[in-house]
């Protein structure tokens, strides 16, 4: 069945970079939308970036100019290139995807930790 598997998290110093990957499997269709969400300790989960099948993108204000989302529709894969990382970017990052029928799926999460 449908699964999303994330990778690429880690521990980096402020100013460093990471590239997150999320691979979808178990589908015979392309997701309508794929995106990245994050949840920091003591905070609510927030949308970081999302991308449609047509490759239009949207970002939360705090990451604009630093993060770039992209996708490979044929592979149901989405990436998040994170540059100029800040300590406030520390969170568990989750991949999310929506099917053409409106069903939502989530990955297991990958930890991103940015030190001062």
PDB file of C-alpha atoms in Angstrom, residues 6 20 34-50 58-64 66-67 69 80 82 86-96 106:
ATOM      1  CA  UNK A   6      11.962  10.146   4.429  1.00  0.00           C
ATOM      2  CA  UNK A  20      15.771  15.883   2.654  1.00  0.00           C
ATOM      3  CA  UNK A  34       3.547  16.802  -1.840  1.00  0.00           C
ATOM      4  CA  UNK A  35       5.092  18.836   0.908  1.00  0.00           C
ATOM      5  CA  UNK A  36       7.218  19.125   3.996  1.00  0.00           C
ATOM      6  CA  UNK A  37       5.989  19.920   7.492  1.00  0.00           C
ATOM      7  CA  UNK A  38       7.924  20.322  10.716  1.00  0.00           C
ATOM      8  CA  UNK A  39       7.251  20.153  14.419  1.00  0.00           C
ATOM      9  CA  UNK A  40       9.644  21.649  16.953  1.00  0.00           C
ATOM     10  CA  UNK A  41       9.586  20.746  20.661  1.00  0.00           C
ATOM     11  CA  UNK A  42       6.645  22.414  22.376  1.00  0.00           C
ATOM     12  CA  UNK A  43       5.249  23.792  19.130  1.00  0.00           C
ATOM     13  CA  UNK A  44       2.499  22.861  16.688  1.00  0.00           C
ATOM     14  CA  UNK A  45       3.246  21.240  13.356  1.00  0.00           C
ATOM     15  CA  UNK A  46       3.564  23.774  10.549  1.00  0.00           C
ATOM     16  CA  UNK A  47       3.734  23.653   6.776  1.00  0.00           C
ATOM     17  CA  UNK A  48       7.253  24.396   5.533  1.00  0.00           C
ATOM     18  CA  UNK A  49       6.890  23.989   1.777  1.00  0.00           C
ATOM     19  CA  UNK A  50       4.606  22.299  -0.732  1.00  0.00           C
ATOM     20  CA  UNK A  58       4.626  27.659  -1.665  1.00  0.00           C
ATOM     21  CA  UNK A  59       6.812  28.347   1.388  1.00  0.00           C
ATOM     22  CA  UNK A  60       6.339  29.536   4.910  1.00  0.00           C
ATOM     23  CA  UNK A  61       7.800  33.038   5.249  1.00  0.00           C
ATOM     24  CA  UNK A  62      10.551  31.977   7.640  1.00  0.00           C
ATOM     25  CA  UNK A  63      12.256  29.740   5.043  1.00  0.00           C
ATOM     26  CA  UNK A  64      11.794  31.778   1.868  1.00  0.00           C
ATOM     27  CA  UNK A  66      16.772  29.510   2.089  1.00  0.00           C
ATOM     28  CA  UNK A  67      14.779  26.346   1.316  1.00  0.00           C
ATOM     29  CA  UNK A  69      11.283  22.202  -2.697  1.00  0.00           C
ATOM     30  CA  UNK A  80      13.765  19.801   0.318  1.00  0.00           C
ATOM     31  CA  UNK A  82      17.777  23.509   3.093  1.00  0.00           C
ATOM     32  CA  UNK A  86      19.345  28.343  11.667  1.00  0.00           C
ATOM     33  CA  UNK A  87      18.887  26.876  15.156  1.00  0.00           C
ATOM     34  CA  UNK A  88      15.190  27.722  14.926  1.00  0.00           C
ATOM     35  CA  UNK A  89      14.917  25.271  12.016  1.00  0.00           C
ATOM     36  CA  UNK A  90      15.480  22.427  14.481  1.00  0.00           C
ATOM     37  CA  UNK A  91      12.474  20.111  14.315  1.00  0.00           C
ATOM     38  CA  UNK A  92      11.195  16.769  13.149  1.00  0.00           C
ATOM     39  CA  UNK A  93      10.435  17.131   9.453  1.00  0.00           C
ATOM     40  CA  UNK A  94       7.558  15.144   7.954  1.00  0.00           C
ATOM     41  CA  UNK A  95       6.757  14.408   4.338  1.00  0.00           C
ATOM     42  CA  UNK A  96       3.092  14.666   3.416  1.00  0.00           C
ATOM     43  CA  UNK A 106       2.454  10.966   6.067  1.00  0.00           C
TER      44      UNK A 106
END
